[in-house]
Coordinates of C-alpha atoms and ligand atoms in Angstrom, one line a residue:
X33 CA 0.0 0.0 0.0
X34 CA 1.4 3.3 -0.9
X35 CA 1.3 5.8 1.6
X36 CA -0.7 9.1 1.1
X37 CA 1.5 12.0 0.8
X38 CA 0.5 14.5 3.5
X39 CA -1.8 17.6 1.5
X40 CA -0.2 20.8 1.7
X41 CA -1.3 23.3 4.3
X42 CA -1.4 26.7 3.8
X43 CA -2.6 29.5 6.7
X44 CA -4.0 32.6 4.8
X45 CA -3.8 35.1 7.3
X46 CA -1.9 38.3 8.4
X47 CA 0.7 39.3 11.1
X48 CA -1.4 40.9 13.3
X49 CA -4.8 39.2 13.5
X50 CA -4.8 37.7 16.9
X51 CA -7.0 34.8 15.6
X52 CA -4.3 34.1 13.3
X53 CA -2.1 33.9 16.4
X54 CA -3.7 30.8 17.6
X55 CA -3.3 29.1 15.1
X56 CA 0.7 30.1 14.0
X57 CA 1.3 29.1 17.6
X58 CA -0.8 25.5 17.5
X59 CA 1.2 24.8 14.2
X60 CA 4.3 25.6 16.0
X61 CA 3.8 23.6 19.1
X62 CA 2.7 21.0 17.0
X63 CA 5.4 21.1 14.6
X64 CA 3.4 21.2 11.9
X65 CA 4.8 21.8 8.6
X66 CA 2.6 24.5 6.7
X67 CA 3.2 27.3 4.5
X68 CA 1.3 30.8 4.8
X69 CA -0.2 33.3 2.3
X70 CA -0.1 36.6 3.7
X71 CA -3.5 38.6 2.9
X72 CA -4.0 42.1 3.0
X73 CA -5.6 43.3 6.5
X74 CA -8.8 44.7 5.1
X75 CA -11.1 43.8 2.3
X76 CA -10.7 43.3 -0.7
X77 CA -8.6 39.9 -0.6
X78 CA -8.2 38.7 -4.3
X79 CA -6.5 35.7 -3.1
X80 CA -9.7 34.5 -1.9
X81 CA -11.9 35.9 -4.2
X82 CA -9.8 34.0 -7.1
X83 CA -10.7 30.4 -4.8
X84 CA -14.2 31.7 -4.7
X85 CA -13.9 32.4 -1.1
X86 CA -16.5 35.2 0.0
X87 CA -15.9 34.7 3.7
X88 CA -14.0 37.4 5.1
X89 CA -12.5 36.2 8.5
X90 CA -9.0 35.4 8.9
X91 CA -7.3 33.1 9.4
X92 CA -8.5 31.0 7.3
X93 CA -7.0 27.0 7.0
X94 CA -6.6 25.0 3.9
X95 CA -5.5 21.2 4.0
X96 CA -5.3 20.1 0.0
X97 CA -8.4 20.6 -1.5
X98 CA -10.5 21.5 1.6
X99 CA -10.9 25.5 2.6
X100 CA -11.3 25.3 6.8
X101 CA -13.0 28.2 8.3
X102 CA -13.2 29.5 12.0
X103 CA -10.1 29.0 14.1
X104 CA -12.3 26.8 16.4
X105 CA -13.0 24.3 13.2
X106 CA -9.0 24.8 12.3
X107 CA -8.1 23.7 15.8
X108 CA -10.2 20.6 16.0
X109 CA -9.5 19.6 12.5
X110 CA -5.2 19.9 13.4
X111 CA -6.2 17.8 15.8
X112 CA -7.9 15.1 14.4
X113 CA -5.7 14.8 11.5
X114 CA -2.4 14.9 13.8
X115 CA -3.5 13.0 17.1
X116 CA -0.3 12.0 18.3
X117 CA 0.6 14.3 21.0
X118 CA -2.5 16.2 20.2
X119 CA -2.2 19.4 22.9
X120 CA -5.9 18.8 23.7
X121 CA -5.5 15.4 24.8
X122 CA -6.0 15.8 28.2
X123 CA -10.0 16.0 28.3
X124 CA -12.1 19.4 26.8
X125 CA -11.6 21.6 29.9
X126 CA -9.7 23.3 26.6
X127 CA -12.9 24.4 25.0
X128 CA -14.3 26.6 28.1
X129 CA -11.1 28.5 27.1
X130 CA -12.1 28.9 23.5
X131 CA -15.7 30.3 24.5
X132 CA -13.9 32.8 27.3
X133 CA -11.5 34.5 24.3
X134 CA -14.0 34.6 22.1
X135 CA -16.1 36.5 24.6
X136 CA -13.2 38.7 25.7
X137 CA -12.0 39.4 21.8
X138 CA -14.8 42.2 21.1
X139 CA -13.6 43.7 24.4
X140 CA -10.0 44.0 23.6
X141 CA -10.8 45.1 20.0
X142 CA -12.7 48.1 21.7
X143 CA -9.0 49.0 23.3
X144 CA -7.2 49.4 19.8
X145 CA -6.2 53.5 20.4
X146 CA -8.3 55.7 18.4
X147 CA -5.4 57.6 17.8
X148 CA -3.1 54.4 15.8
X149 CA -2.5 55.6 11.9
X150 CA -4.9 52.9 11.1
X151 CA -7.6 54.0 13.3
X152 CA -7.3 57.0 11.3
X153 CA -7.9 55.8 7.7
X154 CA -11.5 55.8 7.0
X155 CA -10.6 52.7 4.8
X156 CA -10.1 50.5 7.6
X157 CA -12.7 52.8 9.6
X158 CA -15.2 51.3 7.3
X159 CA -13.9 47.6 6.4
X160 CA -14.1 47.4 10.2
X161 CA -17.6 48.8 10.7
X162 CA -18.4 46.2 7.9
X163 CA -16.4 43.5 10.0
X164 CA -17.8 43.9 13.2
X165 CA -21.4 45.5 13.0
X166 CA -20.5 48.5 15.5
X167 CA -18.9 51.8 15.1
X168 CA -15.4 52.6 14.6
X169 CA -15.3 56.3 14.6
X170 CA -13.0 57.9 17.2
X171 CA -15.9 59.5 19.5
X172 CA -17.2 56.4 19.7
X173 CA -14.5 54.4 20.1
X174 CA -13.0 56.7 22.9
X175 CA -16.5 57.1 24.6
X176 CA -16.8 53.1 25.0
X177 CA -13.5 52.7 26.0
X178 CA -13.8 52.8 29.8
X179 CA -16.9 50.5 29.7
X180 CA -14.5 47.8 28.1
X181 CA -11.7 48.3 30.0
X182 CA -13.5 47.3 33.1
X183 CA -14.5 44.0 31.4
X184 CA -10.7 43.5 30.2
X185 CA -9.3 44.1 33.6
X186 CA -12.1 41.3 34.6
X187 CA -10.6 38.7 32.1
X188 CA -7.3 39.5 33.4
X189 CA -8.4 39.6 37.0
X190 CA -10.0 35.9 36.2
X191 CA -6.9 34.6 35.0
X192 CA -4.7 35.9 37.8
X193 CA -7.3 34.1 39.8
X194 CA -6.8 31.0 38.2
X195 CA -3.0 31.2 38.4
X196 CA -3.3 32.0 41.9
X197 CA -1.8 28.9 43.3
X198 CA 1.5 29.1 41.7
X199 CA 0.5 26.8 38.9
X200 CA 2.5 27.2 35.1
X201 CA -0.6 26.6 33.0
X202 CA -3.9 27.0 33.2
X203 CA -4.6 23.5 33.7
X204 CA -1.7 22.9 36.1
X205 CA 2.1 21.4 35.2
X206 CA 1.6 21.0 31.5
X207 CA 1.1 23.8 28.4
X208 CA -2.1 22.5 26.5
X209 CA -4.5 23.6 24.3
X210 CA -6.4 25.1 27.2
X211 CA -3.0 28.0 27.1
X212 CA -3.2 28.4 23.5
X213 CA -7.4 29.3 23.8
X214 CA -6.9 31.6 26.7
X215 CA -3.8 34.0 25.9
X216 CA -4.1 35.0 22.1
X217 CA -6.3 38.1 23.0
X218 CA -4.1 38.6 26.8
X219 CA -0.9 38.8 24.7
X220 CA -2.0 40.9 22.1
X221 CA -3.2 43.8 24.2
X222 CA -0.1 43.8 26.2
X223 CA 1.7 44.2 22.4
X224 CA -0.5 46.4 21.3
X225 CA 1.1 50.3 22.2
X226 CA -1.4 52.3 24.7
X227 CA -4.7 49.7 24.6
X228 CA -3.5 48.6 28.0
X229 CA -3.0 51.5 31.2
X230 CA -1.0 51.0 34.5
X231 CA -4.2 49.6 35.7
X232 CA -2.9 46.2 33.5
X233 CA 0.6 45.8 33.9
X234 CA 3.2 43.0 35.7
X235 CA 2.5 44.6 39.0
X236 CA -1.1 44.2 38.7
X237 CA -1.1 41.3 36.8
X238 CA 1.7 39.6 37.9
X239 CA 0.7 35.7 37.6
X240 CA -0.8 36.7 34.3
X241 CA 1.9 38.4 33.0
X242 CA 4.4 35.7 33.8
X243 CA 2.0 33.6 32.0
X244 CA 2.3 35.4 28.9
X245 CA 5.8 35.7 29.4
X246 CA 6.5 32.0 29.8
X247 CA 4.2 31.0 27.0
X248 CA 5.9 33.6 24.1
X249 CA 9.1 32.2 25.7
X250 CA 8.3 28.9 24.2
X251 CA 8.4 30.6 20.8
X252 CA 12.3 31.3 18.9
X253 CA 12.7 34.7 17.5
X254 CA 10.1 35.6 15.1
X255 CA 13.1 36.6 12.6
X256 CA 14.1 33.0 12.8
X257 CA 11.2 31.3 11.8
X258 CA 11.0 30.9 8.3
X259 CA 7.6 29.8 7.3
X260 CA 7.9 29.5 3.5
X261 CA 5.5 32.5 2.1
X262 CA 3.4 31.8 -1.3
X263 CA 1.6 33.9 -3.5
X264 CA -2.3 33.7 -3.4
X265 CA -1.6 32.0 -7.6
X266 CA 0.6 29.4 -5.8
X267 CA -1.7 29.0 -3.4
X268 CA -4.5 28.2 -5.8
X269 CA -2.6 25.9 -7.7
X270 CA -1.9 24.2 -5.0
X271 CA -4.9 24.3 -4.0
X272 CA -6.6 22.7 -7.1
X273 CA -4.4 20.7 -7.8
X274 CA -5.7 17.4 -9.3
X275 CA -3.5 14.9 -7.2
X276 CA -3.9 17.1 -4.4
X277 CA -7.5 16.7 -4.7
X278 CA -8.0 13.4 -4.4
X279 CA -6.3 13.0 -1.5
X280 CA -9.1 14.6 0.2
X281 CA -9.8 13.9 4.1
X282 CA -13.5 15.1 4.9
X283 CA -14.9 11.8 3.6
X284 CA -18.4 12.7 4.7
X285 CA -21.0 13.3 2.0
X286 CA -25.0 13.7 2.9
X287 CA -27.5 15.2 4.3
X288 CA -29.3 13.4 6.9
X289 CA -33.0 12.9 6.2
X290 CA -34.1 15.3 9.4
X291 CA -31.3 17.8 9.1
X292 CA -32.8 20.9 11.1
X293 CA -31.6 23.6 7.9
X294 CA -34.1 22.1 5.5
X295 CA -31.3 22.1 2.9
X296 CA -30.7 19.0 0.3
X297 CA -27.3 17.4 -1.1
X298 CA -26.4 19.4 -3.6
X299 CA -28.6 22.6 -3.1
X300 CA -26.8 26.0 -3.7
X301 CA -26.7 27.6 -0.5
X302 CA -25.2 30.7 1.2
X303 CA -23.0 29.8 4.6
X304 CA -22.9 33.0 7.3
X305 CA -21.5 33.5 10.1
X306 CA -24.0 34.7 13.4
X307 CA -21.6 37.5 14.9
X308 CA -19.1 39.2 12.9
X309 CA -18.6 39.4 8.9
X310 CA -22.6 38.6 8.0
X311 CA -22.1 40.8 5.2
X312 CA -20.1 38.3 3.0
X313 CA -22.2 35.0 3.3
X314 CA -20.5 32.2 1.2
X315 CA -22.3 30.6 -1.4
X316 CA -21.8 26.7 -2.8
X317 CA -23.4 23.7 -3.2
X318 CA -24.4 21.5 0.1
X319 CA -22.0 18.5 0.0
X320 CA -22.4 17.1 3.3
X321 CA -24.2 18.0 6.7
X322 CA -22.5 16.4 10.0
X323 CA -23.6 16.4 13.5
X324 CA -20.4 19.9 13.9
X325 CA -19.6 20.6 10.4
X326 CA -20.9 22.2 7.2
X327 CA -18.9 21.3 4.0
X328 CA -19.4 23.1 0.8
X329 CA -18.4 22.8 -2.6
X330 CA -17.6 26.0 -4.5
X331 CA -15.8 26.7 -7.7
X332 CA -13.6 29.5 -8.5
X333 CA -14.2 32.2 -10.7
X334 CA -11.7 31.0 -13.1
X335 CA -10.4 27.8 -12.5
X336 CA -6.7 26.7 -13.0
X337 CA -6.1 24.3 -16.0
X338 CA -7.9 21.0 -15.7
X339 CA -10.7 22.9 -13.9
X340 CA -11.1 21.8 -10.2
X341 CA -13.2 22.8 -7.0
X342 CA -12.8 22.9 -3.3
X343 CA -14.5 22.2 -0.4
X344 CA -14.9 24.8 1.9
X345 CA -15.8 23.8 5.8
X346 CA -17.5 25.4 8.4
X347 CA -18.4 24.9 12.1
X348 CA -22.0 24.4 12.7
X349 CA -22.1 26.7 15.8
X350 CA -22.2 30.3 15.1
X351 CA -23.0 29.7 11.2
X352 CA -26.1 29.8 9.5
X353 CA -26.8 27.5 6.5
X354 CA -29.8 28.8 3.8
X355 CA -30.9 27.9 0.5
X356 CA -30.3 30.4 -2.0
X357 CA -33.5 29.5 -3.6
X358 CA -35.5 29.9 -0.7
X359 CA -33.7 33.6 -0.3
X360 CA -35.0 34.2 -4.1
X361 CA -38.5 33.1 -3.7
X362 CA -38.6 35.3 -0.1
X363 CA -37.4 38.3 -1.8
X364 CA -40.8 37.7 -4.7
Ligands
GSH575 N1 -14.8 33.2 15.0 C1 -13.8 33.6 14.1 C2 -13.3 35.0 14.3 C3 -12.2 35.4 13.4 C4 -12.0 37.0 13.4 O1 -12.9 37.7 13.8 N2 -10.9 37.4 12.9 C5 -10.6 38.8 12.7 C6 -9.1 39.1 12.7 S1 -8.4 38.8 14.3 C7 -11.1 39.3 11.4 O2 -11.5 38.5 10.6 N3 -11.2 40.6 11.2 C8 -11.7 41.2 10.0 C9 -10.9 40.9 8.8 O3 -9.7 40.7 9.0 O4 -11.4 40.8 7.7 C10 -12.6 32.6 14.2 O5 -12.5 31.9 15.2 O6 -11.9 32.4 13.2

């Protein structure tokens, strides 16, 4: 029996998207080979739009043929398909973690200085408004920062608490996935120039910060990581590439008769998230339905040679599935 060769991966994403950051930092800790297509950090991302991806959230996750949205799909896809020394392997105490940063992201968003260059260019004013449903101009962003601050001294107040009795990790001796959920948005205030005050610091914070401190430790140099860089044509080719292709891993194809969306095998649908980026659903055709995932089949604008598709997955949670046809006959 010939053994599979392992499908490329490729992370789209962008240096500072602290999404992104859990993932670089499972793939490191994991040792997982992967290359990276840097994408520009506001729409439009022609990269994507080439695959036929509307879905504007970074990072996005692709394993040969198959697009993985979500960093909380990403993360339980790495590891499924690389269970030896999985970092989650000690029970799902991991996934409270998840759900806490994704509560304290919007919060530490709210921190980003009004006064950065970027905060300033009405382009990324904008892209963000059309990101994240709320306002991003500079009254507003300075009048709600207080209100978010106390809930960010909270999250950091709860993990102090947590680390309280001496312990390295969050879940005692050993780093596990349960680190990697909790600290992406921690760490990227305290990197982030004037989000934080002295009411967040090491003195105040100390457990926390030490935390932080020990877990970026665990990282070489930035500058000596070389993670080899494609372009978004590489990418595709990759991407579609026929052998690639048919090494395929999400088996699954079907709907199951009593499927709650209503939607058939094979129906063109549109995919959208519940929280942030609802303004770019993503449309293909229903492949298969599982008990956590959605997997869709969509085909790029202009295909490479030979033609080709890819699946793109989604999480169940916090997505909504819908016929397309049903949208047409509503809007009648
Ligand atoms: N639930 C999503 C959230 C991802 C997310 O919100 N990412 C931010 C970047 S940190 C984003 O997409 N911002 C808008 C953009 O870059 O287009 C996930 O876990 O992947």
């Amino acid at each position: 029996m010939s053994t599979q060769p392992v499908p490329t991966i490729i992370l789209f994403h962008y240096h500072y998207s602290p999404y992104a950051h859990k993932i670089t930092w499972y793939l490191q800790l994991r040792g997982i080979p992967y290359k990276q297509c840097i994408q520009p950090p506001m729409m439009p991302r022609p990269d994507l739009a080439e695959l036929g991806i509307k879905y504007r959230r970074i990072p996005l996750l692709s394993i040969g043929n198959e697009m993985f949205c979500d960093t909380s799909l990403i993360v339980r896809v790495l590891e499924e398909k690389f269970p030896k020394g999985r970092l989650g392997e000690n029970g799902d105490a991991w996934e409270e973690w998840e759900a806490w940063s994704d509560q304290v992201f919007p919060y530490a968003a709210a921190l980003i200085p009004s006064n950065l260059p970027l905060m300033k260019d009405e382009k990324f004013v904008k892209d963000r408004e059309d990101y994240s449903g709320r306002s991003y101009r500079k009254e507003d962003v300075d009048a709600g920062r207080e209100r978010a601050f106390e809930r960010v001294r909270g999250f950091y107040g709860h993990t102090e608490k947590v680390l309280s009795d001496d312990r390295d990790w969050i879940l005692g001796d050993k780093m596990t996935l349960a680190d990697v959920e909790a600290i992406w948005p921690l760490e990227w205030l305290t990197t982030l120039p004037g989000a934080l005050d002295s009411t967040v610091t090491a003195d105040t914070y100390p457990k926390t910060f030490s935390w932080v401190k020990r877990f970026t430790a665990l990282f070489p140099a930035s500058k000596s990581v070389k993670i080899p860089t494609i372009t978004g044509a590489e990418a595709k080719d990759l991407i579609l590439h026929h052998e690639q292709a048919s090494t395929s891993s999400t088996s699954d194809t079907g709907v199951p008769d009593n499927d709650p969306s209503g939607v058939a095998l094979g129906e063109e649908v549109e995919v959208t998230p519940v929280d942030t980026g609802k303004n770019h659903p993503q449309r293909g055709r229903v492949r298969a339905l599982v008990k956590d995932r959605i997997i869709i089949e969509v085909t790029p604008t202009e295909a490479c040679a030979g033609g080709g598709s890819l699946k793109v997955v989604f999480p169940r949670k916090g997505f909504e599935i819908k016929s397309v046809n049903t949208k047409g006959n509503a809007r009648l």
